[in-house]
Short mmCIF file of C-alpha atoms and ligand atoms in Angstrom, two decimals:
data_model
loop_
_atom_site.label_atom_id
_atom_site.label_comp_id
_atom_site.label_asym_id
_atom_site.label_seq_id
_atom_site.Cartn_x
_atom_site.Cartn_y
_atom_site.Cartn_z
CA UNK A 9 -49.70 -248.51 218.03
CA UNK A 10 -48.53 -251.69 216.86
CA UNK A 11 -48.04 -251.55 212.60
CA UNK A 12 -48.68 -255.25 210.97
CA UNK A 13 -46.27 -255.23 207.93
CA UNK A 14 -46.12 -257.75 205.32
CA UNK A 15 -42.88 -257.37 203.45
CA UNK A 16 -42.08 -258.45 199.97
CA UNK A 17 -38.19 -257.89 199.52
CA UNK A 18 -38.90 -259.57 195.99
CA UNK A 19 -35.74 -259.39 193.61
CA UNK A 20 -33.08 -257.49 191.69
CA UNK A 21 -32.70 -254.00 194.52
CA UNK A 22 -35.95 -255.09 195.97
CA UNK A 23 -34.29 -256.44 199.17
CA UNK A 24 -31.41 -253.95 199.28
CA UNK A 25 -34.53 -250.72 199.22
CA UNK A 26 -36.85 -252.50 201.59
CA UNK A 27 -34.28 -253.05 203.99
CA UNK A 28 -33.80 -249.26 204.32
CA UNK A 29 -37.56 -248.57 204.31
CA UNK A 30 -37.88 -251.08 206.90
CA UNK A 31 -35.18 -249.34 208.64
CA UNK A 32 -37.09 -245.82 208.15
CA UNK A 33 -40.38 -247.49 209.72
CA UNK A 34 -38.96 -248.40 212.72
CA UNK A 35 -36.71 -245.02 213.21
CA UNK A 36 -40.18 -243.41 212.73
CA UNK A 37 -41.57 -246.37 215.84
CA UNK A 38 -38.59 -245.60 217.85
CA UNK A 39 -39.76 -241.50 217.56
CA UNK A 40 -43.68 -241.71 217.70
CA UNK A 41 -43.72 -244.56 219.90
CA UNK A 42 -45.09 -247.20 217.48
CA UNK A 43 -44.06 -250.72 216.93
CA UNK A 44 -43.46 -252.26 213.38
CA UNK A 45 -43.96 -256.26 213.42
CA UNK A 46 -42.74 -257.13 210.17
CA UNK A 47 -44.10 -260.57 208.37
CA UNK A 48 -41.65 -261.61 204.98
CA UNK A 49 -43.89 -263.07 202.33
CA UNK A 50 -41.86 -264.62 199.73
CA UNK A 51 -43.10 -263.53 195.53
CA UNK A 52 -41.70 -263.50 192.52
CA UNK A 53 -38.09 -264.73 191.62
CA UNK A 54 -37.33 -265.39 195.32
CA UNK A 55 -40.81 -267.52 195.40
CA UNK A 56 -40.04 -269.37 192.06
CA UNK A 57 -36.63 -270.47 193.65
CA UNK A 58 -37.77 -271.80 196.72
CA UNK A 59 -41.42 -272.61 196.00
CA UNK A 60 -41.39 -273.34 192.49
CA UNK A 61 -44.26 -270.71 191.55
CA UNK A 62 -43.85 -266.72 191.87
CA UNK A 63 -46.92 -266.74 194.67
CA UNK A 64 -48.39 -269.26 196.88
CA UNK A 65 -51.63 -270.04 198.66
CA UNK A 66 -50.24 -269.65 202.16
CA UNK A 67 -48.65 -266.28 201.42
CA UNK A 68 -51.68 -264.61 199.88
CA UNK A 69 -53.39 -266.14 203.13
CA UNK A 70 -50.31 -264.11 205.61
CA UNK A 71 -50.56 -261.34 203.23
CA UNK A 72 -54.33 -260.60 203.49
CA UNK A 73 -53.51 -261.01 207.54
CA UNK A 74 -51.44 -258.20 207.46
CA UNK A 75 -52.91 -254.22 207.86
CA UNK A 76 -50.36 -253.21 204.49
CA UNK A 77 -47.89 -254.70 202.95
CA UNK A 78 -44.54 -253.06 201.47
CA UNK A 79 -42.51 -254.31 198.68
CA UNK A 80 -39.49 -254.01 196.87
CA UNK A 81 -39.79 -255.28 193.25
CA UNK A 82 -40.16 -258.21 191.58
CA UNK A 83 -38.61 -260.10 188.51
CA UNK A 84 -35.28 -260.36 186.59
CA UNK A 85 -33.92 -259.88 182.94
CA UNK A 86 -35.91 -262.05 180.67
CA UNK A 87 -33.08 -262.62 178.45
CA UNK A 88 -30.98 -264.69 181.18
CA UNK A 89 -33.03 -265.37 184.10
CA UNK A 90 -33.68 -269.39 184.16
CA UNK A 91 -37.46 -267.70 185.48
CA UNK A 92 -38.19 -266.52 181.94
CA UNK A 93 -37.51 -270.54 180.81
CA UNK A 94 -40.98 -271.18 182.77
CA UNK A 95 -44.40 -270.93 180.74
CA UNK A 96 -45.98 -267.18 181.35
CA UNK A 97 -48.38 -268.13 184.59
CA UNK A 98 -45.40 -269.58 186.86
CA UNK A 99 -42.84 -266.19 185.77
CA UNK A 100 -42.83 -263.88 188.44
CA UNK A 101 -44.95 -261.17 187.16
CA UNK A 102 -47.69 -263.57 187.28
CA UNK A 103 -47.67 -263.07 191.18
CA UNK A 104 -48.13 -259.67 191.04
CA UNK A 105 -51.37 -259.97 189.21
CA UNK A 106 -52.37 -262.73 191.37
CA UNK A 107 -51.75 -260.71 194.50
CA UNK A 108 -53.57 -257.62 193.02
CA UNK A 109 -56.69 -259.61 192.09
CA UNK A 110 -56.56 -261.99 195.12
CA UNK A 111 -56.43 -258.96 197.69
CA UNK A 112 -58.63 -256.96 195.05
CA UNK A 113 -56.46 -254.05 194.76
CA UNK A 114 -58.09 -252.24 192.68
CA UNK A 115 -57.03 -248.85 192.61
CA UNK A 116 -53.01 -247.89 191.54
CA UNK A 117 -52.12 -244.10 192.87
CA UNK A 118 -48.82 -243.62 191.33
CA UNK A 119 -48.17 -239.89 191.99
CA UNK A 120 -45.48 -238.32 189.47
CA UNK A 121 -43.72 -235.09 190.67
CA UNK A 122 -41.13 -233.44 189.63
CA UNK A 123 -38.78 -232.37 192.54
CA UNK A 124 -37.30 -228.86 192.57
CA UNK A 125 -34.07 -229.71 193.75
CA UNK A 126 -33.57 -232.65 190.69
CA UNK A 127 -34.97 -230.71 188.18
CA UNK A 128 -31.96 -230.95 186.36
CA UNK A 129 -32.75 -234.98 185.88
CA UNK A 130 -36.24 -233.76 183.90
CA UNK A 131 -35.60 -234.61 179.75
CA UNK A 132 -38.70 -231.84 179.16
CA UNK A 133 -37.15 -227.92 178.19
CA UNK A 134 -36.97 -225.57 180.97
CA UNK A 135 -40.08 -223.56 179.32
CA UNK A 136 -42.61 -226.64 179.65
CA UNK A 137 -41.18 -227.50 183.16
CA UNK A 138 -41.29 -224.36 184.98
CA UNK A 139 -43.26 -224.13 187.67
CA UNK A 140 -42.99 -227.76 187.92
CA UNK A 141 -45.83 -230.23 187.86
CA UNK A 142 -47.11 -232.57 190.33
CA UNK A 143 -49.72 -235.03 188.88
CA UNK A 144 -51.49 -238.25 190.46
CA UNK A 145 -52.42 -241.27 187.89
CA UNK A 146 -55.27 -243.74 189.02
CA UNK A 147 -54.58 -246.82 187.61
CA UNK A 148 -57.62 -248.98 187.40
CA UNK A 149 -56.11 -252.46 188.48
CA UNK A 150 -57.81 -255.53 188.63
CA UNK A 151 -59.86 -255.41 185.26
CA UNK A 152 -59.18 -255.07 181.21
CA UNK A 153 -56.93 -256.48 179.46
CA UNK A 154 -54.76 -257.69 182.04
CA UNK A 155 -57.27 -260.43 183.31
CA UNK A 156 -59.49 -260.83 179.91
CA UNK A 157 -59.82 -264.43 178.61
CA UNK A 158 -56.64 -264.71 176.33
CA UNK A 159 -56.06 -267.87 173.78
CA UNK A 160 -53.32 -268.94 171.23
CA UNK A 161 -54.77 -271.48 169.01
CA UNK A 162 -54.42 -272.13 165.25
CA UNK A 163 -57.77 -271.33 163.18
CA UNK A 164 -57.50 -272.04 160.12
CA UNK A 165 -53.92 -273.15 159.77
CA UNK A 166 -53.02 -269.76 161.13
CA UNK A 167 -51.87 -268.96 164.52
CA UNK A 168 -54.33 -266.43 166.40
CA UNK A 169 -53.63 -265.16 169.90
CA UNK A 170 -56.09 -262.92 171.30
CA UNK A 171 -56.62 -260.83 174.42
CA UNK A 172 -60.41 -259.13 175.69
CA UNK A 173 -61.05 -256.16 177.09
CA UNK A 174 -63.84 -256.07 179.64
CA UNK A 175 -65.25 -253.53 182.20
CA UNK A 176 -68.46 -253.55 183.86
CA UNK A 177 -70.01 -250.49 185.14
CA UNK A 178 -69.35 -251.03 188.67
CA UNK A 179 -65.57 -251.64 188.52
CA UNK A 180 -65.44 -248.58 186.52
CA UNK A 181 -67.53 -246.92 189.41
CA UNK A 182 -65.78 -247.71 192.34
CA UNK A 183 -62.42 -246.74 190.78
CA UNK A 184 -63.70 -243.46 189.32
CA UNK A 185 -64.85 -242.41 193.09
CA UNK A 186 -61.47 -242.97 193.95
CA UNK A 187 -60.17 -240.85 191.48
CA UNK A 188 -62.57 -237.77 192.24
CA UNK A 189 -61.81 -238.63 196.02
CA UNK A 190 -58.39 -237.99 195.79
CA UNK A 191 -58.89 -235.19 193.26
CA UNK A 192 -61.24 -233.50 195.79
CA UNK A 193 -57.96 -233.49 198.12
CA UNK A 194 -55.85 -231.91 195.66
CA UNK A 195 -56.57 -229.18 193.04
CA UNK A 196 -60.22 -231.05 191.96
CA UNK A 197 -59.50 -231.47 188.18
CA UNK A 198 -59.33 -234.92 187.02
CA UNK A 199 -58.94 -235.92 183.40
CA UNK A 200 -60.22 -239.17 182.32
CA UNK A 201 -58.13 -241.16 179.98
CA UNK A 202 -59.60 -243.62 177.32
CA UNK A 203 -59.97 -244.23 173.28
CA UNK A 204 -63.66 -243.60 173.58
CA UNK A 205 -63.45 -242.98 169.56
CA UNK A 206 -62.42 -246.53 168.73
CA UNK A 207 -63.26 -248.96 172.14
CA UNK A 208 -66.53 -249.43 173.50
CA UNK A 209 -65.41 -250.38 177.20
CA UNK A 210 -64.23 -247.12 176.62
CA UNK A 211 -67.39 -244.89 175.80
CA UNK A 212 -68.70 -247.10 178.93
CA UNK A 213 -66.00 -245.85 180.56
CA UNK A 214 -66.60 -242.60 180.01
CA UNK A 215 -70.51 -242.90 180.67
CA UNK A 216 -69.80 -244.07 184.13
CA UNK A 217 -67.18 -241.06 184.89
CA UNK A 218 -69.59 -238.83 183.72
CA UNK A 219 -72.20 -240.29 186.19
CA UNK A 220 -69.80 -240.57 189.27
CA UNK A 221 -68.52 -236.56 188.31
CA UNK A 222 -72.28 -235.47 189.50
CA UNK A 223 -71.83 -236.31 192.64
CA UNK A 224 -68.37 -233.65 192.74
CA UNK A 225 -69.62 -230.59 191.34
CA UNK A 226 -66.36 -228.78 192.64
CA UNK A 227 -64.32 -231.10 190.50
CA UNK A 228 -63.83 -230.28 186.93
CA UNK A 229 -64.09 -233.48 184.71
CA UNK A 230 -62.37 -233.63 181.21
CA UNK A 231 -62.20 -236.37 178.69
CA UNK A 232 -58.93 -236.92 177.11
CA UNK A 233 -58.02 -239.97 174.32
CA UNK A 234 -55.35 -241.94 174.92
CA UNK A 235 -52.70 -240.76 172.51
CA UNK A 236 -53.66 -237.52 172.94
CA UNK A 237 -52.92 -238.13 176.71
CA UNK A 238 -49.30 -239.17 176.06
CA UNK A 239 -48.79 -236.38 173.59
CA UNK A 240 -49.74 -233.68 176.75
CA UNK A 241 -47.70 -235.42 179.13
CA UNK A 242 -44.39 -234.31 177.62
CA UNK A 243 -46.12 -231.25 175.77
CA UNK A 244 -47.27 -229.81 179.26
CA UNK A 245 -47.45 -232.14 182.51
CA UNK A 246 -48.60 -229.20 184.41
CA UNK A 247 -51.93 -229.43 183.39
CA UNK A 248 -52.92 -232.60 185.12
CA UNK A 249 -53.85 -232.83 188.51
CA UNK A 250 -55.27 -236.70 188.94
CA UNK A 251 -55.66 -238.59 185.52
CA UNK A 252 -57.96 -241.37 185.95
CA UNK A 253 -58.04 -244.44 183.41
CA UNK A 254 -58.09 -248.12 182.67
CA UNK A 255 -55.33 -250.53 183.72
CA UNK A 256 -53.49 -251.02 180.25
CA UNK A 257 -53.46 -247.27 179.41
CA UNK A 258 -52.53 -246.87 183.05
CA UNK A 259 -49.49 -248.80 182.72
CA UNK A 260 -47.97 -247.16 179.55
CA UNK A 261 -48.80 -243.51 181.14
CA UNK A 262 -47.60 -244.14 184.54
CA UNK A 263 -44.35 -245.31 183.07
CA UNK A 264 -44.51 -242.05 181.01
CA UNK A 265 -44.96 -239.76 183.41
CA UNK A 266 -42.50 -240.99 185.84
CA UNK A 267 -39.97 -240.78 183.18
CA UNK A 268 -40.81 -237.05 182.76
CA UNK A 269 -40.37 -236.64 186.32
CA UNK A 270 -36.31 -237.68 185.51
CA UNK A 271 -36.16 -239.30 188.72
CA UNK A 272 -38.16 -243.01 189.18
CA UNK A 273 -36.09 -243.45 191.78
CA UNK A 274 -38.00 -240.74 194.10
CA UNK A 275 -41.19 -242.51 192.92
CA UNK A 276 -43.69 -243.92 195.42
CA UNK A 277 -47.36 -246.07 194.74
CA UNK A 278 -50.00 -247.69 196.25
CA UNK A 279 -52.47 -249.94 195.38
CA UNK A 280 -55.52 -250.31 197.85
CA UNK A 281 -58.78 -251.84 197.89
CA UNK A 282 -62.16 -251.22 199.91
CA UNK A 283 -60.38 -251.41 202.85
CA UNK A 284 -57.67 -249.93 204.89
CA UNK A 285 -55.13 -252.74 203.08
CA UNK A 286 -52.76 -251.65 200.89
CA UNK A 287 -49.60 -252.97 198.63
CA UNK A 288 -47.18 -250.14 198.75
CA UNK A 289 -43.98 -250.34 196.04
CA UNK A 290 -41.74 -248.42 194.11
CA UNK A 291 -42.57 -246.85 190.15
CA UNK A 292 -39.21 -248.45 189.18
CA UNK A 293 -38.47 -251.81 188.40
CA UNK A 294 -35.78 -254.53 190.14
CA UNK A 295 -33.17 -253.35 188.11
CA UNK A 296 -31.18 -256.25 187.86
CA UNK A 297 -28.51 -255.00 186.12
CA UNK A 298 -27.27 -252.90 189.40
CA UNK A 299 -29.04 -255.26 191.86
CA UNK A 300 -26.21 -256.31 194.93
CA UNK A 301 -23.95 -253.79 194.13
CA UNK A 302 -25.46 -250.87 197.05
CA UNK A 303 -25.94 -248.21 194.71
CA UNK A 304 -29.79 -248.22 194.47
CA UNK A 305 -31.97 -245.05 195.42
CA UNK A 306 -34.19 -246.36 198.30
CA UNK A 307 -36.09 -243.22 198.02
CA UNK A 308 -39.27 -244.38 196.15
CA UNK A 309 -39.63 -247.70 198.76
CA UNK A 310 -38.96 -245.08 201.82
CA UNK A 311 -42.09 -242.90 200.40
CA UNK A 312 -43.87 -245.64 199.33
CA UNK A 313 -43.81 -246.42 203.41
CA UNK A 314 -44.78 -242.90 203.82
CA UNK A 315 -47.49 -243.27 201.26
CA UNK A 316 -48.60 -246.81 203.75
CA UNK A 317 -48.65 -244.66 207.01
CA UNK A 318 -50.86 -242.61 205.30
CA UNK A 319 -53.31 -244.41 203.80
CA UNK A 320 -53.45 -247.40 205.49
CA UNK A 321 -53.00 -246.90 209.12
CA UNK A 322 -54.05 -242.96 209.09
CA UNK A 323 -50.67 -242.06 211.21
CA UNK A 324 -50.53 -238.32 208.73
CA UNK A 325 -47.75 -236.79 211.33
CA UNK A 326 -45.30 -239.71 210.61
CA UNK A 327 -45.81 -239.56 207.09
CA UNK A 328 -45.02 -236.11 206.84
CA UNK A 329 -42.17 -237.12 209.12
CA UNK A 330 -40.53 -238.73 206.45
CA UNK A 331 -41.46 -237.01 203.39
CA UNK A 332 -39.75 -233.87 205.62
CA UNK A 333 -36.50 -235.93 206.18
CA UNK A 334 -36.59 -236.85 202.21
CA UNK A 335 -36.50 -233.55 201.16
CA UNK A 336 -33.88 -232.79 203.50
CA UNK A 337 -31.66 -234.54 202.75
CA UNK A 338 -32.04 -233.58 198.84
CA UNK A 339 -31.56 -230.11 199.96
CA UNK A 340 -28.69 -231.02 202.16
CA UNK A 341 -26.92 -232.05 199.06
CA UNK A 342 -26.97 -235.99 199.22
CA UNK A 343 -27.90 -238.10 195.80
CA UNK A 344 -27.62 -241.87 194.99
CA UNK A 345 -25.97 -241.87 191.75
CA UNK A 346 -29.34 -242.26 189.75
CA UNK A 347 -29.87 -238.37 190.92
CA UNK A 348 -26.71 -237.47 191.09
CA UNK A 349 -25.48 -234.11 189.25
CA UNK A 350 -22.76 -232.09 189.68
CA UNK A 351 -21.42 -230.70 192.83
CA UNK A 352 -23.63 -233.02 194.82
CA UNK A 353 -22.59 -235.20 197.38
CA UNK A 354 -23.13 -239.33 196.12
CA UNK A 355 -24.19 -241.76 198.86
CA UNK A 356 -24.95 -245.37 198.48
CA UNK A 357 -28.61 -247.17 199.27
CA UNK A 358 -27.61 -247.72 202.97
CA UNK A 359 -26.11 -244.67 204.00
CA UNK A 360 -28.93 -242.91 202.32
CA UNK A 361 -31.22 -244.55 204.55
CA UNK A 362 -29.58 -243.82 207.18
CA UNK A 363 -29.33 -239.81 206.29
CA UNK A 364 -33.35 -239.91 205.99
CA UNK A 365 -33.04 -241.88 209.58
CA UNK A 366 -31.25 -239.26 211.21
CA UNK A 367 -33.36 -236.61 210.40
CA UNK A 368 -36.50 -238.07 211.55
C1 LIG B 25 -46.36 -252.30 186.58
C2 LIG B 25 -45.63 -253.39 185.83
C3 LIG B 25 -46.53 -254.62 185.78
C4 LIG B 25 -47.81 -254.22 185.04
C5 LIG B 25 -45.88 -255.85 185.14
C6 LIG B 25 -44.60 -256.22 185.85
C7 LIG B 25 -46.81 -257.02 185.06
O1 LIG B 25 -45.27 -252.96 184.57
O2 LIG B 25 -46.65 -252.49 187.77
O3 LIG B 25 -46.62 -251.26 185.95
O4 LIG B 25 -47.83 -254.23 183.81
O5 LIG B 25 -48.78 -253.89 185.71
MG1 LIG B 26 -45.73 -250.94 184.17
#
């Protein structure tokens, strides 16, 4: 089969962890007799530099012509990167959301385990980790406050910025099918997240959950508020099996709950629209500060091309592939130095790739 791969290397680590993934794909070609044609779509930083703005016409066009696309990370420190000089729509963030509403990527899976073998890494006390926890937040993506009508203006002689919140009943809908979906392929509880005491787009929210649950009696449904939500999630992760919410909420929780985890680094996501297509990237950031220098985890990109096998081009056996070599290696002893703990054996991004290479 031939695999049609856009590829975002993006900034900061972004190009030194795609290049292993990329490496990873076509190990897994080379073994299952597939092909990986690889297209480089320029966003972000690198965009900005050569382009002048984080995310062109022509590359949303070569993106949407690709089956997936992978990518590393995007963006820089905001205190010294000449990007952060440019007014908010031309920084690079602003691609992101551009790419995620262009390609209508609606639904974020950012799954947030915690490994056996780095359960040292975990800040949460033995007693609430035990037994581990392995959890799957659905991000709602395209919608809220994220692509509300926003304003600065003076009123009044006073400066006013403001930001709406909106959700319709059918982009709640089709994301909250997703969620019992995936929930019905795992251990069919989802808990919906909102502030359905305070927000109206949140007791919508919930109305429309409620509606989509009938049609999954075998998943259990609960309601959970917001700060409730990010209470439990260091209180006792285990009880969540796919929490569902809106995309602001999402944002703050999914960073939450991957730093529970203790390891971002091991981190994969995707975010996938009506289609096959799907942008598949790392929970962690571009890390700047350690960009260039070969010490980056690659892990969460080499899932997150586990996690694009999977979903986008249905090839289950290779995913598994690699997920197998990941945890291999972790049990073989190797750690990039984000992971690292005593008597382990430290490897650098490359030669981690190529450990997770050799035992494909
Ligand atoms: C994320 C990031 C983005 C978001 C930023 C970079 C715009 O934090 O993917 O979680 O807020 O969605
Ligand atoms: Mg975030």
């Amino acid at each position: 089969m031939q695999l049609n791969i856009g590829v975002i290397k993006g900034d900061g680590i972004g190009p030194e962890i795609v290049t292993e993934a990329m490496k990873v794909l076509d190990r897994v070609g080379e073994v299952y007799g597939h092909s990986c044609e690889f297209t480089q779509l320029l966003m972000g930083g690198a965009s900005i530099d050569v382009n002048g703005i984080p995310l062109t016409d022509e590359t949303i066009k070569a993106a949407k012509a690709c089956e997936a696309v992978l990518m590393g990370s995007i963006g820089g420190d905001a205190s010294t990167s000449p990007w952060y000089q440019l007014e908010p729509s031309k920084r690079p963030e602003a691609g992101l959301l551009k790419i995620r509403k262009e390609l209508n990527l609606f639904a974020n899976l950012r799954p947030a385990v915690l490994y056996d073998e780095l359960k040292g890494a975990c800040p949460l006390k033995e007693e609430i980790t035990a037994g581990g926890f392995d959890m799957m937040i659905m991000r709602e993506l395209t919608g809220g406050l994220y692509f509300g009508e926003r304003s600065t203006e003076e009123i009044g002689g006073v400066m006013t910025a403001k930001d709406s919140l909106t959700y319709n009943e059918v982009e709640i809908r089709r994301i909250a099918k997703r969620g019992f979906d995936i929930a019905m392929k795992r251990r069919k509880k989802v808990t919906s997240v909102d502030k359905a005491n305070v927000l109206d787009s949140s007791r919508l929210w919930r109305k429309v959950v409620a509606e989509v649950a009938q049609d999954y009696p075998e998943v259990t449904l609960e309601n959970m508020l917001v700060d409730n939500c990010a209470m439990q999630l260091v209180k006792d992760p285990k009880q969540f099996d796919v929490i569902l919410t809106e995309n602001m909420f999402g944002d703050i929780l999914s960073d939450e709950a991957s730093m529970v985890t203790g390891s971002i680094g091991m981190l994969a996501s995707a975010s996938l629209n009506e289609t096959k297509f799907g942008l598949y990237e790392p929970s962690g950031g571009s890390a700047p500060d350690i960009a260039g220098q070969g010490i980056a985890n690659p892990i969460a990109t080499i899932l997150s091309a586990a996690m694009m096998l999977r979903f986008s081009f249905d090839l289950d056996k290779e995913a598994d592939a690699i997920e197998h070599a990941v945890g291999r290696v972790l049990s073989d002893g190797y750690r990039t130095g984000d992971i690292m703990s005593e008597g382990k054996k430290k490897v650098g991004t490359v030669q981690m790739g190529d450990l997770i290479c050799e035992r494909i």
